[in-house]
Structure formats: structure tokens, C-alpha cells
Short mmCIF file of N, CA, C and O in Angstrom, two decimals:
data_model
loop_
_atom_site.label_atom_id
_atom_site.label_comp_id
_atom_site.label_asym_id
_atom_site.label_seq_id
_atom_site.Cartn_x
_atom_site.Cartn_y
_atom_site.Cartn_z
N MET A 1 -17.92 14.29 35.93
CA MET A 1 -18.88 13.57 35.12
C MET A 1 -19.77 14.59 34.40
O MET A 1 -20.24 15.55 34.99
N ARG A 2 -19.98 14.37 33.13
CA ARG A 2 -20.82 15.23 32.30
C ARG A 2 -22.29 14.91 32.56
O ARG A 2 -22.70 13.75 32.51
N LYS A 3 -23.11 15.94 32.82
CA LYS A 3 -24.53 15.76 33.06
C LYS A 3 -25.31 16.36 31.89
O LYS A 3 -25.09 17.52 31.52
N ILE A 4 -26.21 15.55 31.32
CA ILE A 4 -26.97 15.97 30.14
C ILE A 4 -28.44 15.67 30.35
O ILE A 4 -28.81 14.59 30.82
N PHE A 5 -29.29 16.62 29.99
CA PHE A 5 -30.74 16.43 30.00
C PHE A 5 -31.22 16.61 28.56
O PHE A 5 -30.96 17.64 27.93
N LEU A 6 -31.91 15.60 28.03
CA LEU A 6 -32.46 15.65 26.67
C LEU A 6 -33.97 15.77 26.73
O LEU A 6 -34.62 14.99 27.41
N ASP A 7 -34.50 16.72 26.02
CA ASP A 7 -35.95 16.85 25.87
C ASP A 7 -36.25 16.65 24.39
O ASP A 7 -36.04 17.54 23.57
N CYS A 8 -36.71 15.46 24.05
CA CYS A 8 -36.89 15.06 22.65
C CYS A 8 -38.34 15.27 22.22
O CYS A 8 -39.13 14.33 22.10
N GLY A 9 -38.66 16.49 21.97
CA GLY A 9 -40.02 16.93 21.67
C GLY A 9 -40.38 17.95 22.72
O GLY A 9 -41.27 17.76 23.55
N ALA A 10 -39.66 19.04 22.74
CA ALA A 10 -39.69 20.00 23.85
C ALA A 10 -41.00 20.75 24.00
O ALA A 10 -41.27 21.31 25.06
N TYR A 11 -41.81 20.77 22.96
CA TYR A 11 -43.08 21.50 22.96
C TYR A 11 -42.83 22.94 23.38
O TYR A 11 -42.13 23.66 22.70
N ASP A 12 -43.35 23.39 24.52
CA ASP A 12 -43.14 24.77 24.95
C ASP A 12 -42.15 24.87 26.12
O ASP A 12 -42.05 25.91 26.76
N GLY A 13 -41.43 23.78 26.39
CA GLY A 13 -40.45 23.79 27.47
C GLY A 13 -40.97 23.32 28.81
O GLY A 13 -40.29 23.47 29.83
N ALA A 14 -42.15 22.73 28.85
CA ALA A 14 -42.75 22.30 30.11
C ALA A 14 -41.87 21.30 30.86
O ALA A 14 -41.71 21.41 32.08
N SER A 15 -41.26 20.36 30.15
CA SER A 15 -40.40 19.36 30.82
C SER A 15 -39.15 20.00 31.39
O SER A 15 -38.71 19.66 32.49
N VAL A 16 -38.59 20.94 30.67
CA VAL A 16 -37.39 21.63 31.15
C VAL A 16 -37.72 22.47 32.38
O VAL A 16 -36.97 22.47 33.36
N ARG A 17 -38.84 23.17 32.34
CA ARG A 17 -39.24 23.97 33.51
C ARG A 17 -39.45 23.08 34.73
O ARG A 17 -39.03 23.42 35.84
N MET A 18 -40.05 21.91 34.53
CA MET A 18 -40.25 20.98 35.63
C MET A 18 -38.91 20.47 36.15
O MET A 18 -38.69 20.37 37.36
N PHE A 19 -38.00 20.16 35.24
CA PHE A 19 -36.66 19.70 35.61
C PHE A 19 -35.95 20.76 36.46
O PHE A 19 -35.37 20.45 37.50
N ILE A 20 -36.01 22.01 36.04
CA ILE A 20 -35.39 23.11 36.77
C ILE A 20 -36.01 23.27 38.15
O ILE A 20 -35.32 23.50 39.14
N ASP A 21 -37.33 23.12 38.23
CA ASP A 21 -38.03 23.24 39.52
C ASP A 21 -37.69 22.11 40.48
O ASP A 21 -37.61 22.33 41.69
N LYS A 22 -37.46 20.91 39.97
CA LYS A 22 -37.29 19.73 40.82
C LYS A 22 -35.85 19.42 41.20
O LYS A 22 -35.59 18.76 42.19
N PHE A 23 -34.89 19.85 40.38
CA PHE A 23 -33.49 19.48 40.61
C PHE A 23 -32.66 20.72 40.94
O PHE A 23 -32.50 21.62 40.11
N HIS A 24 -32.13 20.74 42.14
CA HIS A 24 -31.36 21.90 42.59
C HIS A 24 -30.06 22.09 41.80
O HIS A 24 -29.53 23.19 41.73
N ASP A 25 -29.54 21.02 41.21
CA ASP A 25 -28.28 21.10 40.46
C ASP A 25 -28.50 21.23 38.94
O ASP A 25 -27.61 20.98 38.14
N TRP A 26 -29.68 21.70 38.52
CA TRP A 26 -30.02 21.78 37.10
C TRP A 26 -29.01 22.59 36.30
O TRP A 26 -28.78 22.32 35.13
N ASN A 27 -28.40 23.59 36.94
CA ASN A 27 -27.45 24.44 36.21
C ASN A 27 -26.12 23.76 35.94
O ASN A 27 -25.28 24.30 35.23
N GLU A 28 -25.91 22.55 36.46
CA GLU A 28 -24.72 21.76 36.16
C GLU A 28 -24.91 20.90 34.90
O GLU A 28 -23.98 20.25 34.45
N TYR A 29 -26.11 20.90 34.37
CA TYR A 29 -26.46 20.07 33.20
C TYR A 29 -26.32 20.85 31.90
O TYR A 29 -26.54 22.06 31.85
N GLU A 30 -26.00 20.12 30.85
CA GLU A 30 -26.17 20.62 29.48
C GLU A 30 -27.58 20.19 29.10
O GLU A 30 -27.92 19.00 29.16
N ILE A 31 -28.42 21.13 28.73
CA ILE A 31 -29.81 20.84 28.42
C ILE A 31 -30.02 21.04 26.91
O ILE A 31 -29.72 22.10 26.37
N TYR A 32 -30.54 20.00 26.26
CA TYR A 32 -30.79 20.03 24.82
C TYR A 32 -32.28 19.83 24.58
O TYR A 32 -32.84 18.80 24.95
N CYS A 33 -32.90 20.82 23.95
CA CYS A 33 -34.33 20.76 23.63
C CYS A 33 -34.48 20.57 22.12
O CYS A 33 -34.09 21.44 21.34
N PHE A 34 -35.03 19.45 21.71
CA PHE A 34 -35.29 19.18 20.30
C PHE A 34 -36.77 19.48 20.02
O PHE A 34 -37.65 18.97 20.71
N GLU A 35 -37.02 20.28 19.01
CA GLU A 35 -38.39 20.65 18.66
C GLU A 35 -38.42 21.06 17.19
O GLU A 35 -37.50 21.72 16.72
N VAL A 36 -39.48 20.67 16.46
CA VAL A 36 -39.59 21.03 15.05
C VAL A 36 -40.68 22.05 14.76
O VAL A 36 -40.68 22.67 13.70
N ASN A 37 -41.60 22.23 15.66
CA ASN A 37 -42.70 23.17 15.45
C ASN A 37 -42.17 24.59 15.67
O ASN A 37 -41.74 24.95 16.76
N HIS A 38 -42.23 25.42 14.62
CA HIS A 38 -41.65 26.76 14.68
C HIS A 38 -42.33 27.65 15.72
O HIS A 38 -41.67 28.49 16.34
N ALA A 39 -43.63 27.47 15.93
CA ALA A 39 -44.33 28.26 16.96
C ALA A 39 -43.76 27.93 18.34
O ALA A 39 -43.58 28.82 19.18
N ASN A 40 -43.44 26.66 18.58
CA ASN A 40 -42.86 26.27 19.86
C ASN A 40 -41.41 26.71 20.00
O ASN A 40 -40.96 27.06 21.10
N ILE A 41 -40.68 26.71 18.90
CA ILE A 41 -39.30 27.20 18.92
C ILE A 41 -39.28 28.64 19.39
O ILE A 41 -38.46 29.03 20.23
N LYS A 42 -40.20 29.45 18.87
CA LYS A 42 -40.28 30.85 19.28
C LYS A 42 -40.55 30.97 20.78
O LYS A 42 -39.93 31.80 21.46
N LYS A 43 -41.47 30.16 21.29
CA LYS A 43 -41.78 30.18 22.73
C LYS A 43 -40.56 29.78 23.56
O LYS A 43 -40.27 30.41 24.59
N LEU A 44 -39.87 28.73 23.13
CA LEU A 44 -38.68 28.28 23.86
C LEU A 44 -37.60 29.35 23.90
O LEU A 44 -37.01 29.62 24.96
N LYS A 45 -37.34 29.98 22.77
CA LYS A 45 -36.31 31.01 22.71
C LYS A 45 -36.68 32.22 23.56
O LYS A 45 -35.83 32.80 24.24
N LYS A 46 -37.94 32.59 23.52
CA LYS A 46 -38.41 33.72 24.34
C LYS A 46 -38.26 33.40 25.82
O LYS A 46 -37.78 34.24 26.59
N TRP A 47 -38.64 32.20 26.23
CA TRP A 47 -38.52 31.79 27.63
C TRP A 47 -37.05 31.76 28.06
O TRP A 47 -36.71 32.24 29.14
N LYS A 48 -36.19 31.21 27.21
CA LYS A 48 -34.75 31.14 27.51
C LYS A 48 -34.17 32.53 27.73
O LYS A 48 -33.45 32.77 28.69
N LYS A 49 -34.52 33.45 26.84
CA LYS A 49 -34.00 34.81 26.94
C LYS A 49 -34.53 35.52 28.18
O LYS A 49 -33.78 36.15 28.92
N LYS A 50 -35.82 35.40 28.42
CA LYS A 50 -36.46 36.05 29.57
C LYS A 50 -35.85 35.57 30.89
O LYS A 50 -35.64 36.35 31.81
N ASN A 51 -35.57 34.27 30.99
CA ASN A 51 -35.07 33.68 32.23
C ASN A 51 -33.55 33.59 32.30
O ASN A 51 -33.00 33.09 33.27
N LYS A 52 -32.88 34.07 31.24
CA LYS A 52 -31.42 34.11 31.19
C LYS A 52 -30.79 32.75 31.54
O LYS A 52 -29.87 32.65 32.34
N VAL A 53 -31.32 31.71 30.90
CA VAL A 53 -30.82 30.35 31.11
C VAL A 53 -29.83 30.05 29.99
O VAL A 53 -30.20 29.92 28.83
N GLU A 54 -28.57 29.96 30.34
CA GLU A 54 -27.50 29.83 29.34
C GLU A 54 -27.18 28.38 28.96
O GLU A 54 -26.62 28.14 27.90
N ASN A 55 -27.51 27.42 29.80
CA ASN A 55 -27.10 26.03 29.56
C ASN A 55 -28.12 25.23 28.75
O ASN A 55 -28.11 24.02 28.76
N ILE A 56 -29.00 25.92 28.02
CA ILE A 56 -29.99 25.25 27.19
C ILE A 56 -29.68 25.51 25.72
O ILE A 56 -29.49 26.65 25.30
N SER A 57 -29.63 24.43 24.94
CA SER A 57 -29.48 24.51 23.49
C SER A 57 -30.81 24.10 22.86
O SER A 57 -31.33 23.02 23.17
N ILE A 58 -31.36 24.95 22.03
CA ILE A 58 -32.61 24.66 21.34
C ILE A 58 -32.26 24.22 19.92
O ILE A 58 -31.66 24.98 19.16
N ILE A 59 -32.63 22.99 19.61
CA ILE A 59 -32.25 22.39 18.33
C ILE A 59 -33.51 22.17 17.50
O ILE A 59 -34.41 21.44 17.91
N GLU A 60 -33.55 22.81 16.34
CA GLU A 60 -34.73 22.76 15.48
C GLU A 60 -34.70 21.52 14.60
O GLU A 60 -34.64 21.59 13.38
N LYS A 61 -34.75 20.37 15.24
CA LYS A 61 -34.77 19.08 14.56
C LYS A 61 -35.58 18.10 15.39
O LYS A 61 -35.73 18.27 16.59
N ALA A 62 -36.04 17.06 14.74
CA ALA A 62 -36.73 15.98 15.43
C ALA A 62 -35.72 14.89 15.79
O ALA A 62 -34.68 14.76 15.15
N VAL A 63 -36.04 14.13 16.80
CA VAL A 63 -35.21 12.98 17.17
C VAL A 63 -35.78 11.77 16.44
O VAL A 63 -36.98 11.53 16.45
N TRP A 64 -34.89 11.02 15.81
CA TRP A 64 -35.32 9.88 14.98
C TRP A 64 -34.31 8.76 15.14
O TRP A 64 -33.24 8.94 15.70
N ILE A 65 -34.64 7.58 14.66
CA ILE A 65 -33.78 6.40 14.84
C ILE A 65 -32.60 6.35 13.87
O ILE A 65 -31.70 5.55 14.04
N LYS A 66 -32.61 7.21 12.84
CA LYS A 66 -31.54 7.24 11.86
C LYS A 66 -31.14 8.69 11.59
O LYS A 66 -31.94 9.61 11.78
N ASN A 67 -29.93 8.89 11.10
CA ASN A 67 -29.50 10.20 10.67
C ASN A 67 -29.85 10.33 9.19
O ASN A 67 -29.06 9.98 8.32
N GLU A 68 -31.06 10.81 8.94
CA GLU A 68 -31.55 10.93 7.58
C GLU A 68 -32.55 12.08 7.50
O GLU A 68 -33.01 12.58 8.52
N THR A 69 -32.86 12.49 6.30
CA THR A 69 -33.85 13.53 6.10
C THR A 69 -35.21 12.89 5.89
O THR A 69 -35.34 11.96 5.08
N ARG A 70 -36.20 13.37 6.63
CA ARG A 70 -37.58 12.89 6.51
C ARG A 70 -38.50 14.08 6.36
O ARG A 70 -38.22 15.16 6.87
N ILE A 71 -39.63 13.89 5.70
CA ILE A 71 -40.64 14.94 5.60
C ILE A 71 -41.52 14.85 6.83
O ILE A 71 -42.04 13.79 7.16
N PHE A 72 -41.66 15.98 7.51
CA PHE A 72 -42.40 16.05 8.76
C PHE A 72 -43.64 16.91 8.54
O PHE A 72 -43.54 18.03 8.04
N TYR A 73 -44.81 16.38 8.86
CA TYR A 73 -46.07 17.08 8.64
C TYR A 73 -46.64 17.54 9.97
O TYR A 73 -46.56 16.86 10.97
N GLY A 74 -47.25 18.70 9.94
CA GLY A 74 -47.88 19.21 11.16
C GLY A 74 -48.38 20.62 10.96
O GLY A 74 -48.08 21.28 9.97
N GLY A 75 -49.14 21.09 11.93
CA GLY A 75 -49.72 22.42 11.84
C GLY A 75 -48.73 23.50 12.22
O GLY A 75 -47.62 23.23 12.67
N LYS A 76 -49.17 24.73 12.05
CA LYS A 76 -48.30 25.87 12.33
C LYS A 76 -48.51 26.43 13.73
O LYS A 76 -47.73 27.22 14.19
N ASN A 77 -49.60 26.05 14.40
CA ASN A 77 -49.79 26.59 15.74
C ASN A 77 -49.08 25.72 16.77
O ASN A 77 -48.71 24.59 16.50
N SER A 78 -48.89 26.24 17.95
CA SER A 78 -48.06 25.58 18.95
C SER A 78 -48.69 24.33 19.55
O SER A 78 -47.99 23.53 20.15
N SER A 79 -49.99 24.14 19.40
CA SER A 79 -50.62 22.96 19.97
C SER A 79 -50.69 21.79 19.00
O SER A 79 -51.13 20.70 19.35
N SER A 80 -50.24 21.99 17.78
CA SER A 80 -50.27 20.92 16.77
C SER A 80 -49.10 19.96 16.97
O SER A 80 -47.96 20.38 17.10
N SER A 81 -49.42 18.68 16.96
CA SER A 81 -48.34 17.70 17.02
C SER A 81 -47.91 17.38 15.59
O SER A 81 -48.64 17.63 14.64
N GLY A 82 -46.73 16.84 15.45
CA GLY A 82 -46.22 16.51 14.13
C GLY A 82 -46.30 15.02 13.87
O GLY A 82 -46.51 14.22 14.77
N THR A 83 -46.13 14.66 12.61
CA THR A 83 -46.21 13.27 12.22
C THR A 83 -45.40 13.05 10.94
O THR A 83 -45.18 13.97 10.16
N LEU A 84 -44.98 11.81 10.73
CA LEU A 84 -44.34 11.42 9.48
C LEU A 84 -45.37 10.92 8.48
O LEU A 84 -45.07 10.70 7.32
N ASN A 85 -46.61 10.72 8.93
CA ASN A 85 -47.69 10.19 8.12
C ASN A 85 -48.38 11.33 7.36
O ASN A 85 -49.03 12.18 7.96
N LYS A 86 -48.26 11.32 6.03
CA LYS A 86 -48.81 12.41 5.21
C LYS A 86 -50.33 12.53 5.37
O LYS A 86 -50.85 13.63 5.47
N ILE A 87 -51.03 11.42 5.40
CA ILE A 87 -52.49 11.44 5.53
C ILE A 87 -52.89 12.05 6.87
O ILE A 87 -53.73 12.93 6.95
N LYS A 88 -52.28 11.59 7.95
CA LYS A 88 -52.58 12.11 9.28
C LYS A 88 -52.22 13.59 9.36
O LYS A 88 -52.94 14.38 9.96
N GLY A 89 -51.12 13.99 8.75
CA GLY A 89 -50.68 15.37 8.77
C GLY A 89 -51.62 16.32 8.06
O GLY A 89 -51.69 17.50 8.36
N ARG A 90 -52.38 15.79 7.12
CA ARG A 90 -53.34 16.61 6.39
C ARG A 90 -54.43 17.17 7.31
O ARG A 90 -55.02 18.18 7.03
N TYR A 91 -54.70 16.46 8.39
CA TYR A 91 -55.78 16.86 9.28
C TYR A 91 -55.32 17.70 10.46
O TYR A 91 -56.10 18.02 11.32
N GLN A 92 -54.07 18.09 10.46
CA GLN A 92 -53.56 18.98 11.52
C GLN A 92 -54.14 20.37 11.30
O GLN A 92 -54.23 20.85 10.18
N LYS A 93 -54.50 21.03 12.39
CA LYS A 93 -54.99 22.41 12.29
C LYS A 93 -53.83 23.32 11.96
O LYS A 93 -52.76 23.19 12.51
N GLU A 94 -54.06 24.24 11.07
CA GLU A 94 -53.01 25.20 10.68
C GLU A 94 -53.09 26.43 11.53
O GLU A 94 -53.98 26.94 11.98
#
């Protein structure tokens, strides 16, 4: 049986780290981290390399209800959340 763990908004990998800590068979899973914030992508890649975790795929896309292109607004720092709302996105810290 194929085992898959999806993190749809991976942020800095906190959910994946918790999953690894709690499940002894975590290395039997294919782990997919979806994240659009470039600052967080850098953190995830650095953590993956440092910990030599091979079964994690970091995907620089958002999870959405359709396969389509959308404009995503958000700040450049790692604590900024993203939004599809242009007005709300204007107030994100850069």
C-alpha cells in the first residue's frame, strides 16, 4: 500500500517535523510539501538538506480547487501568509 503525507501550506515544515517525530514509520511515506512563499521554500530546502530526508518533495505551488493559474498575493518574509484577495494582499508586510 502506498503511503502519502500531504502538507498543503507547509510554511517552515513544522507539520512535517511533527509527523516525523510522532510516526515511527514516517520514512515509508512519500511526503509532499506545497508552499508558495519563497522565504519558506528556502527554509524547507535547507532543513531537508541538513537532515538528509530523501522522501520529501517540496512543490512551489499552492493547493487549490481547480487546475488553473491564479494571482497569489503575499509578503516576502517567512511569516507572511498569502491570499488571493488583492486588497488584503496589499497589507502584507514585505
